[in-house]
PDB file of C-alpha atoms and ligand atoms in Angstrom:
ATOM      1  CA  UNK A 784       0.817 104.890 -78.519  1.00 50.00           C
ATOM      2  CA  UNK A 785       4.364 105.155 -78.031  1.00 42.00           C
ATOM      3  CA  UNK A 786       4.667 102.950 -75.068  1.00 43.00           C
ATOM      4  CA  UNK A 787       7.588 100.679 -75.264  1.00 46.00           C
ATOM      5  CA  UNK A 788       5.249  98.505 -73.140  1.00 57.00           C
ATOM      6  CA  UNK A 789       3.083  97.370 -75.869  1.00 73.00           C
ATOM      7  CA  UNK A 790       3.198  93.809 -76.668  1.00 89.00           C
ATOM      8  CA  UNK A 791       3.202  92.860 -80.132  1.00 95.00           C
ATOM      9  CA  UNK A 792       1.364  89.943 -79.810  1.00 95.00           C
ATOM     10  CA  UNK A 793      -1.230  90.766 -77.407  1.00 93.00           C
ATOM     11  CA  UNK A 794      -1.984  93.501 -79.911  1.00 95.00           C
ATOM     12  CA  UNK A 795      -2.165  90.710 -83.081  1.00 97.00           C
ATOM     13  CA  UNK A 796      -3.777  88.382 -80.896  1.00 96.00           C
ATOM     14  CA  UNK A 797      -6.593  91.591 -79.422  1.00 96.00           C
ATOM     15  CA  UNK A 798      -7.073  92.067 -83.701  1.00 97.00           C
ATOM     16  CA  UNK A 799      -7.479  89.012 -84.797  1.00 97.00           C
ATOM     17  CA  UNK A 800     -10.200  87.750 -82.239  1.00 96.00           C
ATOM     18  CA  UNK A 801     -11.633  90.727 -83.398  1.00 97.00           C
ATOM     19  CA  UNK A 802     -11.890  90.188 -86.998  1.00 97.00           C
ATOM     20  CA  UNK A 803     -15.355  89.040 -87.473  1.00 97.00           C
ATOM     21  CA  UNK A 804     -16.688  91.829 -85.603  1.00 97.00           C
ATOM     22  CA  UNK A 805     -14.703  94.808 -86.796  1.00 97.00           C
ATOM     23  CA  UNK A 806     -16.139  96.083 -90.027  1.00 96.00           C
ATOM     24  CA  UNK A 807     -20.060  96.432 -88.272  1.00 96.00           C
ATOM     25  CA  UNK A 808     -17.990  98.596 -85.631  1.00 97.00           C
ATOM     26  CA  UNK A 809     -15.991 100.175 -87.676  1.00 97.00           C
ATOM     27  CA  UNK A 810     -17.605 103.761 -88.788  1.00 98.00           C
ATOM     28  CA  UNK A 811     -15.270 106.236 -87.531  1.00 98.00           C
ATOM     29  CA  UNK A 812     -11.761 104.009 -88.939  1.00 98.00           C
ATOM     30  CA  UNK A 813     -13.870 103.910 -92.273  1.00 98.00           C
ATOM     31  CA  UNK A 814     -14.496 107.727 -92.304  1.00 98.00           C
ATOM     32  CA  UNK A 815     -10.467 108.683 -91.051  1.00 98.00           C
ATOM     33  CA  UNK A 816      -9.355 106.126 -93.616  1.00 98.00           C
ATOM     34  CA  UNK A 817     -11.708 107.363 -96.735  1.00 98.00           C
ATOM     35  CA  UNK A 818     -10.241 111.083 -95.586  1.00 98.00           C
ATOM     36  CA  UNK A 819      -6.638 109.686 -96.234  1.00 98.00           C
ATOM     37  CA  UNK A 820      -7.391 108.049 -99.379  1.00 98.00           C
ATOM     38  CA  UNK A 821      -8.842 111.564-100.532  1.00 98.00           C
ATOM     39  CA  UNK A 822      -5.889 113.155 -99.423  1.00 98.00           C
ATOM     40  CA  UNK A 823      -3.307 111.099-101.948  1.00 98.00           C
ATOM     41  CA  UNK A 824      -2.633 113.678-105.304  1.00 97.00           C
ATOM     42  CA  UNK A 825      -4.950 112.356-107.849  1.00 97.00           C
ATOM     43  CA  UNK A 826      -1.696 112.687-110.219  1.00 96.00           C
ATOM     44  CA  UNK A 827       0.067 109.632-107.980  1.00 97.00           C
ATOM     45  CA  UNK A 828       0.865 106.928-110.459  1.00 95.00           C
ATOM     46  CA  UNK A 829       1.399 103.757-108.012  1.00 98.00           C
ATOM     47  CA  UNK A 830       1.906 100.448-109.816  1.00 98.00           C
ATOM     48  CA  UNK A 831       3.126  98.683-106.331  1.00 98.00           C
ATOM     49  CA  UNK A 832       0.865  99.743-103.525  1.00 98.00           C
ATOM     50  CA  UNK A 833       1.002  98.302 -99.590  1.00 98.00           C
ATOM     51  CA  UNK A 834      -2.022  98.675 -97.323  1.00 98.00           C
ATOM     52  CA  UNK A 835      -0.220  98.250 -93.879  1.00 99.00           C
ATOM     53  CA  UNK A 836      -2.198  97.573 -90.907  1.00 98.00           C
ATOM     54  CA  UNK A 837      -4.494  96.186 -93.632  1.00 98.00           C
ATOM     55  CA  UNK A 838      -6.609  94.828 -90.899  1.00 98.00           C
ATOM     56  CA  UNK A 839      -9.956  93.210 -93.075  1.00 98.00           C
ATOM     57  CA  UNK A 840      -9.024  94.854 -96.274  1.00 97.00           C
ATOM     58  CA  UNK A 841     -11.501  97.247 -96.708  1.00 97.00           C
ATOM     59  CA  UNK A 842      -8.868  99.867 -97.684  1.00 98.00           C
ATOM     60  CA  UNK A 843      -6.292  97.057 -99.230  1.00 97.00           C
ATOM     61  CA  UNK A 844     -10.052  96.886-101.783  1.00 96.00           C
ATOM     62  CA  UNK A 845     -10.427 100.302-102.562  1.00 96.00           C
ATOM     63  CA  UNK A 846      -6.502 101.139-103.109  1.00 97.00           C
ATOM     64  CA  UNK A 847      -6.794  98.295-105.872  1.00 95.00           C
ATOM     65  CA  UNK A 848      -9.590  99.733-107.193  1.00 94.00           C
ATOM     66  CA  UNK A 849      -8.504 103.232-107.193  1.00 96.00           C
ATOM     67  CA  UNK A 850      -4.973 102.111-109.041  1.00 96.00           C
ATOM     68  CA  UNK A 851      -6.099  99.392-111.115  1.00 95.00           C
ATOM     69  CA  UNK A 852      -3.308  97.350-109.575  1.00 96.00           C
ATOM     70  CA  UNK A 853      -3.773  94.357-106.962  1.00 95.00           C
ATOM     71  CA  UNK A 854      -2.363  95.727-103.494  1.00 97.00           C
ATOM     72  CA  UNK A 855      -0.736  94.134-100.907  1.00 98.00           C
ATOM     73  CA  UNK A 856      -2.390  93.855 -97.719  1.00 98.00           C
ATOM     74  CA  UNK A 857       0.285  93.752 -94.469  1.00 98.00           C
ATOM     75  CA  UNK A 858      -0.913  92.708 -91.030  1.00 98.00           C
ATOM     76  CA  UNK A 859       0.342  91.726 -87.985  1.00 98.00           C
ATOM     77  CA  UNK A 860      -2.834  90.151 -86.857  1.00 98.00           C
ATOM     78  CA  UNK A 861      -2.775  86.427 -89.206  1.00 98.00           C
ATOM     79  CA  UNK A 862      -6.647  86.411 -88.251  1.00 98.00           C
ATOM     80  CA  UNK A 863      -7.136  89.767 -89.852  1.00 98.00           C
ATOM     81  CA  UNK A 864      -5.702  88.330 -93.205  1.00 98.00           C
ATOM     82  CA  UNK A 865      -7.302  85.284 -93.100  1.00 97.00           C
ATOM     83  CA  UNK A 866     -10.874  87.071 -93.070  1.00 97.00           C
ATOM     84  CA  UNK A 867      -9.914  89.195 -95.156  1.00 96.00           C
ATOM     85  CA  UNK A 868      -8.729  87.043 -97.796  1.00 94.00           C
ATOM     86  CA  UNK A 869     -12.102  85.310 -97.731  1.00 92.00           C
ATOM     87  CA  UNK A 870     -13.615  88.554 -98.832  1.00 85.00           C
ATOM     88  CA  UNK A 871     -11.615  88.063-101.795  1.00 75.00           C
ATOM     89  CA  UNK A 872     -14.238  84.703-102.968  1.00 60.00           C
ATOM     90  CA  UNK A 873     -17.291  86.561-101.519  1.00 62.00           C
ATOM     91  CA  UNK A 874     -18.900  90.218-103.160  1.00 55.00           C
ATOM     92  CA  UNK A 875     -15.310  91.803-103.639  1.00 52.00           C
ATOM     93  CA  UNK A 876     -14.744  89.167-105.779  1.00 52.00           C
ATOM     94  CA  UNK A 877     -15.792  91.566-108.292  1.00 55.00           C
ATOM     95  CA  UNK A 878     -12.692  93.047-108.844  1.00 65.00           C
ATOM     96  CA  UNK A 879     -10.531  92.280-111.477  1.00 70.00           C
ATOM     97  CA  UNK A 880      -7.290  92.137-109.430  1.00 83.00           C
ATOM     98  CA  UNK A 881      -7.429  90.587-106.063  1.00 89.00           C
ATOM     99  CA  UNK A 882      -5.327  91.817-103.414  1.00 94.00           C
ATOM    100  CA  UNK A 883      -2.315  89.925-101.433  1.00 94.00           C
ATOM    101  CA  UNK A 884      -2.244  89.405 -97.736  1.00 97.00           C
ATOM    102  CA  UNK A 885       0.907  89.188 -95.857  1.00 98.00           C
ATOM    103  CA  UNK A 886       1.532  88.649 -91.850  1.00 98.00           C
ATOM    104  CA  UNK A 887       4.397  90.898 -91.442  1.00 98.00           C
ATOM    105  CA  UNK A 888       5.049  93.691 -88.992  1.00 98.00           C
ATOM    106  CA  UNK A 889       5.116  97.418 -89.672  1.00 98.00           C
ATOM    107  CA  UNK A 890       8.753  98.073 -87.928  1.00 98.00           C
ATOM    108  CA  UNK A 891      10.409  95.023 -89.956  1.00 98.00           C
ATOM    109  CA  UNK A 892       9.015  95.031 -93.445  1.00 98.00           C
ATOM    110  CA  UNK A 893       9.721  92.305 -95.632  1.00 98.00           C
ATOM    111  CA  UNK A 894       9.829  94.406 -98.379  1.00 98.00           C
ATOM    112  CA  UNK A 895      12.856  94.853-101.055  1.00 98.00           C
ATOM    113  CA  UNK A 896      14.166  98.445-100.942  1.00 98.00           C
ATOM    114  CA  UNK A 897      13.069 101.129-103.453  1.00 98.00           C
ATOM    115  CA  UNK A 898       9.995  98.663-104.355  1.00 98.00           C
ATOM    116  CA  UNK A 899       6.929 100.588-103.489  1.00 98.00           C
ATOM    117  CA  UNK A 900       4.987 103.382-105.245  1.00 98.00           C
ATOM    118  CA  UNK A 901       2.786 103.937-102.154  1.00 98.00           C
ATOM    119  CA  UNK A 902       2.603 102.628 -98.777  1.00 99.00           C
ATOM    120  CA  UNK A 903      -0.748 103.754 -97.536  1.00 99.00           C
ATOM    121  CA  UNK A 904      -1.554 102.576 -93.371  1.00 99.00           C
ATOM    122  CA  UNK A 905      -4.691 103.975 -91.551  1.00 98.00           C
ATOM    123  CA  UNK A 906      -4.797 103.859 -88.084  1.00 98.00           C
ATOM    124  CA  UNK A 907      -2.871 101.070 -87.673  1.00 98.00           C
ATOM    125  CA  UNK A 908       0.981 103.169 -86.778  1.00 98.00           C
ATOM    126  CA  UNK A 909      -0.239 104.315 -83.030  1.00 97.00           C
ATOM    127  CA  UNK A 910       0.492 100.021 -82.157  1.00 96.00           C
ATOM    128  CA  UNK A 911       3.915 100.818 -83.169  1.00 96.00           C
ATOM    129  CA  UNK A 912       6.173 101.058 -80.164  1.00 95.00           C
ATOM    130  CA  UNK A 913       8.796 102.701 -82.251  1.00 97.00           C
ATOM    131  CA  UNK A 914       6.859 104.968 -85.080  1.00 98.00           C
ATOM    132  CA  UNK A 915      10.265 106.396 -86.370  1.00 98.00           C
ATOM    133  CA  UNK A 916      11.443 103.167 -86.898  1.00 98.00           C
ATOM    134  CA  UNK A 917       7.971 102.053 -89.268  1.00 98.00           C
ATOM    135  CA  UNK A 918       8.389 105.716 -90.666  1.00 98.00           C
ATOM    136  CA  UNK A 919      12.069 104.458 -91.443  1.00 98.00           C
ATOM    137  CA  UNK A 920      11.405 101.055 -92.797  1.00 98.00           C
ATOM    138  CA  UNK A 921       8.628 102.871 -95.184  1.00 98.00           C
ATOM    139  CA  UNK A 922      11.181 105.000 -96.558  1.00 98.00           C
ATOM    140  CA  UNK A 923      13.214 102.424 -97.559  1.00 98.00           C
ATOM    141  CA  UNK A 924      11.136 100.169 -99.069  1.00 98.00           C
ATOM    142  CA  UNK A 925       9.738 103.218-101.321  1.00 98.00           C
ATOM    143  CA  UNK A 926      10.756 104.439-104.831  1.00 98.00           C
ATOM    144  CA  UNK A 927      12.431 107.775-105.349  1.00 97.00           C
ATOM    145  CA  UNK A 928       9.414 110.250-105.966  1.00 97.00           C
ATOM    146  CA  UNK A 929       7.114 107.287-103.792  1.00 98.00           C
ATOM    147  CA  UNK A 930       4.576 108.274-101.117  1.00 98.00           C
ATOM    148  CA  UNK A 931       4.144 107.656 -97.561  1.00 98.00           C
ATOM    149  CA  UNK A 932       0.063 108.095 -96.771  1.00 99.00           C
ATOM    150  CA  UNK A 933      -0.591 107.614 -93.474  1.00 99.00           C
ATOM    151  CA  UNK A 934      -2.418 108.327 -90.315  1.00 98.00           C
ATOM    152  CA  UNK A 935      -2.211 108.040 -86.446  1.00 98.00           C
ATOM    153  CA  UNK A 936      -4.064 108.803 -83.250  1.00 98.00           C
ATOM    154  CA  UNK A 937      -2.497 111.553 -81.402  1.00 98.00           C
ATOM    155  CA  UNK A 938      -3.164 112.883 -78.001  1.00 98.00           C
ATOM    156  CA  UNK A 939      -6.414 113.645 -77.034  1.00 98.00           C
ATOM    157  CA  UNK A 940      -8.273 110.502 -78.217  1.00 98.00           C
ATOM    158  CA  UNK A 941     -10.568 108.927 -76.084  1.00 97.00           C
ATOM    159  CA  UNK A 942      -9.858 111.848 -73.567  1.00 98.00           C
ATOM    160  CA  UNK A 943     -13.238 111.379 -72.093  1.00 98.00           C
ATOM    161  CA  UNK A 944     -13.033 107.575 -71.156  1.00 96.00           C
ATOM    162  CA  UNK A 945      -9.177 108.433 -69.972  1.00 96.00           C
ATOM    163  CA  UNK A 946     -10.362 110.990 -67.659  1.00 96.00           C
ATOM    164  CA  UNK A 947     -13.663 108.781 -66.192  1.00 96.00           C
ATOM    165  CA  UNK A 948     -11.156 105.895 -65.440  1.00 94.00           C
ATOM    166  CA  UNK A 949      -8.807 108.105 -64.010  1.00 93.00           C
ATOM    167  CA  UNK A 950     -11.513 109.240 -61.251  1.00 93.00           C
ATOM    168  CA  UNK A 951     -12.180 105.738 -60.597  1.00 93.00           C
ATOM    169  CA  UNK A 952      -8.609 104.108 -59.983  1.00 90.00           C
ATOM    170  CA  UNK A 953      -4.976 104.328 -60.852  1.00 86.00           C
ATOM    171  CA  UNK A 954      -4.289 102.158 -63.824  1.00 86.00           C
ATOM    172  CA  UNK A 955      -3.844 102.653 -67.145  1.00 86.00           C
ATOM    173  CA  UNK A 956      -7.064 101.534 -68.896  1.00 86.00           C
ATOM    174  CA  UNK A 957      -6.307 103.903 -71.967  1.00 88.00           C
ATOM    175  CA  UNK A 958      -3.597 103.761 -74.891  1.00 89.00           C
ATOM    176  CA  UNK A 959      -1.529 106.358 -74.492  1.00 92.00           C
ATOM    177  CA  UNK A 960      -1.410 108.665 -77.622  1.00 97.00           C
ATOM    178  CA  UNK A 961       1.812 110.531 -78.823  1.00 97.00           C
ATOM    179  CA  UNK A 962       1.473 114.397 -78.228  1.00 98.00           C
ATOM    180  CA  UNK A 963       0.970 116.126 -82.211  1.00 98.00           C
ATOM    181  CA  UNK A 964       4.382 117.582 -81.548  1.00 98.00           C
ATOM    182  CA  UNK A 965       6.160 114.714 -80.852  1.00 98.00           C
ATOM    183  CA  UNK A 966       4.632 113.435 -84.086  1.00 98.00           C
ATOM    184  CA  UNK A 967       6.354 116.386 -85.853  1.00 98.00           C
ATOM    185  CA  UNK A 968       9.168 116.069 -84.662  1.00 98.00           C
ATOM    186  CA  UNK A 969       9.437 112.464 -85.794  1.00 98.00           C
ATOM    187  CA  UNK A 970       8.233 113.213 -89.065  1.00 98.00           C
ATOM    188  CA  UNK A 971      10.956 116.307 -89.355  1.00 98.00           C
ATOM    189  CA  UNK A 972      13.296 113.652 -88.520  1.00 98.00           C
ATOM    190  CA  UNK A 973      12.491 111.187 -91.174  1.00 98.00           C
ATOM    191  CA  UNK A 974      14.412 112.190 -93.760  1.00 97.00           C
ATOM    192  CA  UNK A 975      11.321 112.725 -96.283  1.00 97.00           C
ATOM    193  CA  UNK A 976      11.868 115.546 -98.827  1.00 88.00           C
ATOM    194  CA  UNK A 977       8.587 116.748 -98.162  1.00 95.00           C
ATOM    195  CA  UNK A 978       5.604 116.029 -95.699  1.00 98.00           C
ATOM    196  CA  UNK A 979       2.613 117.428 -94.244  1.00 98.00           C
ATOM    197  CA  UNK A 980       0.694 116.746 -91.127  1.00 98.00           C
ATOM    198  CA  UNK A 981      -3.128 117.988 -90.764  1.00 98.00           C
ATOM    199  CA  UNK A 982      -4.993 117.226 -87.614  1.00 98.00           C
ATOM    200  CA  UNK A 983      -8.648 116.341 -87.284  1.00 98.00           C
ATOM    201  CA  UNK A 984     -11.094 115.543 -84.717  1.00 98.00           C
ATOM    202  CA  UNK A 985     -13.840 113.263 -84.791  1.00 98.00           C
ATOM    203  CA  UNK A 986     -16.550 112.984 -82.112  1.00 98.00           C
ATOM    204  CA  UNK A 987     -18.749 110.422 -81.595  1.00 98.00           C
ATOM    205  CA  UNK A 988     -21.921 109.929 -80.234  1.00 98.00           C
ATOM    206  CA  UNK A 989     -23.106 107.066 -77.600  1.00 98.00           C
ATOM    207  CA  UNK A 990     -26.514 106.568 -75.787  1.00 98.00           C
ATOM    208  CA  UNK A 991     -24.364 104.659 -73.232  1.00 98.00           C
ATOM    209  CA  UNK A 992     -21.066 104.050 -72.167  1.00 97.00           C
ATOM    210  CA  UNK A 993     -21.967 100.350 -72.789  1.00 96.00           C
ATOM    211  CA  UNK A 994     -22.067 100.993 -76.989  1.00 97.00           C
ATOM    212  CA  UNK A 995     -18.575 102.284 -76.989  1.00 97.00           C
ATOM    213  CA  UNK A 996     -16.786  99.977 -74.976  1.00 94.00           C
ATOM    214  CA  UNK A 997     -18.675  97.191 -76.570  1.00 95.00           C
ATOM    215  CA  UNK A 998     -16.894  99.370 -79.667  1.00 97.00           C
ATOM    216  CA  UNK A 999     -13.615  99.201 -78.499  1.00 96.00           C
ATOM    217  CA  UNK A1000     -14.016  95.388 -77.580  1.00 95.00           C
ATOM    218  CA  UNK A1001     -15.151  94.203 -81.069  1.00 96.00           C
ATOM    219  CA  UNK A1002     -12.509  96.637 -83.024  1.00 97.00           C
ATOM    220  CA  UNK A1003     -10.235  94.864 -80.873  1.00 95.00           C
ATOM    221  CA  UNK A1004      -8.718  97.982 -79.779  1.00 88.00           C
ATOM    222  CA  UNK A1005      -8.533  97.249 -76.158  1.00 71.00           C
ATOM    223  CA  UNK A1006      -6.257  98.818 -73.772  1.00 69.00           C
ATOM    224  CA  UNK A1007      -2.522  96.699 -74.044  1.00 59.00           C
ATOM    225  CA  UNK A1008      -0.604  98.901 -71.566  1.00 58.00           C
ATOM    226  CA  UNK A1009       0.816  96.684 -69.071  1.00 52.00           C
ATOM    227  CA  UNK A1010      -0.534  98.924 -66.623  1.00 55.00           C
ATOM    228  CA  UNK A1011      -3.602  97.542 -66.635  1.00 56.00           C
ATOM    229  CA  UNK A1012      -5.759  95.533 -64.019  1.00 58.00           C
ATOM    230  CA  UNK A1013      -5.787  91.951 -64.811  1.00 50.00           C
ATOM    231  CA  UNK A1014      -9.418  90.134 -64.195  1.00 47.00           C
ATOM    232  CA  UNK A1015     -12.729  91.378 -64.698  1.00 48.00           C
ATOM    233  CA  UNK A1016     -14.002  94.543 -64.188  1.00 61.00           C
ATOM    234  CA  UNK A1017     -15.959  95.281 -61.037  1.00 79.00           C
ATOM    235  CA  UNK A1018     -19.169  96.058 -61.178  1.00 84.00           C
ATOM    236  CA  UNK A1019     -18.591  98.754 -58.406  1.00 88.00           C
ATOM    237  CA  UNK A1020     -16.018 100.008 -60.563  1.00 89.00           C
ATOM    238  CA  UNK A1021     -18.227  99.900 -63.592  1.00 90.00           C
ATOM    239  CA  UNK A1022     -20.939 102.182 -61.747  1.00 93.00           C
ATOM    240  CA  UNK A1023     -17.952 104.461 -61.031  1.00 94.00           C
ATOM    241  CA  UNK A1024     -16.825 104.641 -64.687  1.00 95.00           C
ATOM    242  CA  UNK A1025     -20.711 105.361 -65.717  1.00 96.00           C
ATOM    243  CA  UNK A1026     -20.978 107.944 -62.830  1.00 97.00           C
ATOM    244  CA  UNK A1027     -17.852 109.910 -63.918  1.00 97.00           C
ATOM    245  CA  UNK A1028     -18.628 109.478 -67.970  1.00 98.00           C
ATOM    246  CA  UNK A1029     -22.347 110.991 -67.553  1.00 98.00           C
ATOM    247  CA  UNK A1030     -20.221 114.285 -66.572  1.00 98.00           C
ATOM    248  CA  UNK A1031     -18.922 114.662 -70.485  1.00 98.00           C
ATOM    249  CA  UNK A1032     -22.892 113.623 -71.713  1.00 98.00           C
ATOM    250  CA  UNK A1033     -23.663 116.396 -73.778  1.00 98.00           C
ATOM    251  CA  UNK A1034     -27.971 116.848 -75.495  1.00 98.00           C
ATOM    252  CA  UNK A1035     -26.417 115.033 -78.757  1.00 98.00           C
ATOM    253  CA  UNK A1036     -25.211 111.953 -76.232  1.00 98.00           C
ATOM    254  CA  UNK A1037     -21.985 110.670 -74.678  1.00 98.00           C
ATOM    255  CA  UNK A1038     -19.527 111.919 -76.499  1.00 98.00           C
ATOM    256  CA  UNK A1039     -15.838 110.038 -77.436  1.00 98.00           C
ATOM    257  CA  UNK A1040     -13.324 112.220 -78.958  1.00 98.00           C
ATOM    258  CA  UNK A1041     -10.656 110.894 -81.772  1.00 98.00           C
ATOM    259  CA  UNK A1042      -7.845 113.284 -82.724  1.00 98.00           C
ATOM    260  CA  UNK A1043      -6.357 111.952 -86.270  1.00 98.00           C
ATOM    261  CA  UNK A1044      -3.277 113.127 -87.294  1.00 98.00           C
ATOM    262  CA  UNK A1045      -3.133 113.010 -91.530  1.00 99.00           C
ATOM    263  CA  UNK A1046       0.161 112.768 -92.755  1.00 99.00           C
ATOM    264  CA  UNK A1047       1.718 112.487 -96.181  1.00 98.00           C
ATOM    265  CA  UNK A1048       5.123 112.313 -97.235  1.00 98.00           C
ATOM    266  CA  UNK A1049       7.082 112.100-100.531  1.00 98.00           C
ATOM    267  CA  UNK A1050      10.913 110.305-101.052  1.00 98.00           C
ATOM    268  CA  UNK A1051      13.038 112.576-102.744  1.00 96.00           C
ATOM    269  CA  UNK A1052      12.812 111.897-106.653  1.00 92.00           C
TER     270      UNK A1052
HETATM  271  C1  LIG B2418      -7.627  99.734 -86.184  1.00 52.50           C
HETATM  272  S1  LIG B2418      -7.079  98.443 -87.230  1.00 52.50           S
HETATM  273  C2  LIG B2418      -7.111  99.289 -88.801  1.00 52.50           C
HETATM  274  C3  LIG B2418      -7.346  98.334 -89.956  1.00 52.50           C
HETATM  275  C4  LIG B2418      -7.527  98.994 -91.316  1.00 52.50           C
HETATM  276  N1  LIG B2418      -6.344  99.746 -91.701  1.00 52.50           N
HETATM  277  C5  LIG B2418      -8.742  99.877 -91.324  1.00 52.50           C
HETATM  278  O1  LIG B2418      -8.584 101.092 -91.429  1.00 52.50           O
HETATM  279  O2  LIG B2418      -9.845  99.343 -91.209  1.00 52.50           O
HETATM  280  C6  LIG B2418      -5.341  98.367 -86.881  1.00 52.50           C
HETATM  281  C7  LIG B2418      -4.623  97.230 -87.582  1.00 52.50           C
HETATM  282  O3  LIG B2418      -3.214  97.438 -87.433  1.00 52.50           O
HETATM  283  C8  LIG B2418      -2.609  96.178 -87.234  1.00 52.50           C
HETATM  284  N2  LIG B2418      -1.294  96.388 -86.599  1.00 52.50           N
HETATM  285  C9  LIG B2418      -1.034  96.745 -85.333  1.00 52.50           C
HETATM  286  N3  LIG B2418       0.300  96.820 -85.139  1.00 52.50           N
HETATM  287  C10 LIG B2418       0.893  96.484 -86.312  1.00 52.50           C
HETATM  288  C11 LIG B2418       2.250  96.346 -86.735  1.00 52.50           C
HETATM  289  N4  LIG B2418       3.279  96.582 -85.907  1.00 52.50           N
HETATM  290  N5  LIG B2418       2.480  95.969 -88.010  1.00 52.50           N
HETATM  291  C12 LIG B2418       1.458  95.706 -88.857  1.00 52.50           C
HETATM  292  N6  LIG B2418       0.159  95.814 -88.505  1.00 52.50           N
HETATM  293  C13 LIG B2418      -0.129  96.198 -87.246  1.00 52.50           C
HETATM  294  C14 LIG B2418      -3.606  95.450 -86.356  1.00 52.50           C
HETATM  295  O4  LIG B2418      -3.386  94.046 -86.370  1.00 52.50           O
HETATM  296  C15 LIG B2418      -4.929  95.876 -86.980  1.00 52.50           C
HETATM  297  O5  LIG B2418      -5.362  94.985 -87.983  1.00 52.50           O
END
């Protein structure tokens, strides 16, 4: 989303109401995240590892795990960290290290320069008004030789729902997603020795339209364009919505389209 429009803390309030609920509703962000983490070089020695856009931890867990070292998990959302640091006394207490939690924003890190081994962020950059700015601050905060693991929703996500609204009225009720060559232009720009960018799409499957906006609503990835109608939605305009979405139902079910953009990039040693 690369809307200037996006309000910071309608997106950390939107996340943390939606903390309780994410992880049940969170299958695809599991399966683009577990891709990233598969995608780091298994040679990567990281002793100080962020997880930003940490969210409930879930990948802030596994990156301690992986590197033996207790991560740091960055938020915006303080209702994110605070559930997910109570998964640190529940069954993740089993591991030996427990990870940090810190509110702090992606495009101001409060991070010393040259401190990082590897900042790792899934699907948490596309609520960044500015992503060459959070590309910047990562960059900074990293080690010579460190490594920038990230990755973003690009254009063509949620293409389905975009298209029912737009038969039904004239407001934005879908993020807008950066085109994958604006991306790569930004990440040409960024001053990383090296980089690579890999797209992928994932589909998903609904009965009804009902299951994947009740989806969006507990991820707490609800539409913050400013754009957007303010009050309840219709249920004329509801029917409409329904009506327009059957026209993308395909034998498997509804289907809703993610395009993930998997990037990493290395600081020059
Ligand atoms: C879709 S969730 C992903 C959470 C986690 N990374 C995962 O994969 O399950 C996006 C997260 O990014 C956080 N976020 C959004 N904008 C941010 C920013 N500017 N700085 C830090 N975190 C941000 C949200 O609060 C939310 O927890």
């Amino acid at each position: 989303m690369s809307e200037t429009a996006i309000d910071k803390q309608r997106v950390a309030d939107s996340f943390s109401r939606a903390a309780a609920t994410y992880d049940q509703a969170a299958a695809f962000q599991r399966s683009a995240g577990s891709n990233l983490l598969a995608r780091i070089p298994a040679q990567l020695q990281a002793h100080e590892i962020v997880d930003l856009g940490a969210g409930t931890g879930y990948f802030t867990r596994a990156l301690t795990q992986r590197f033996a070292v207790a991560a740091a998990g960055l938020d915006l959302a303080e209702g994110m960290l605070r559930f997910a640091r109570q998964c640190n006394g529940s069954e993740h207490a089993l591991l030996d290290r427990q990870p940090r939690w810190v509110v702090a924003d992606a495009e101001a890190l409060p991070l010393r320069p040259a401190s990082q081994d590897l900042i790792f962020s899934s699907l948490a950059l596309q609520w960044c008004p500015d992503l060459a700015r959070a590309i910047a601050e990562a960059r900074q905060a990293l080690r010579p030789g460190g490594c920038l693991a990230f990755n973003t929703l690009v254009e063509g996500t949620l293409f389905e729902l975009q298209r029912a609204w737009q038969s039904v009225d004239a407001f934005v009720h879908v993020n807008r997603f950066m085109p994958s060559d604006e991306l790569r232009q930004i990440l040409a720009a960024s001053g990383f020795s090296h980089w690579r960018c890999d797209l992928e799409t994932h589909v998903l499957r609904y009965g009804q339209l009902g299951e994947l906006t009740r989806e969006l609503k507990a991820l707490g990835a609800h539409n913050i364009n400013q754009g957007r109608p303010g009050g309840l939605t219709g249920r004329a305009r509801l029917r409409a919505l329904t009506q327009a979405y059957e026209a993308f139902r395909q034998p498997e079910g509804l289907p809703a389209t993610y395009q993930v953009a998997q990037i990493l990039m290395f600081k020059e040693s």
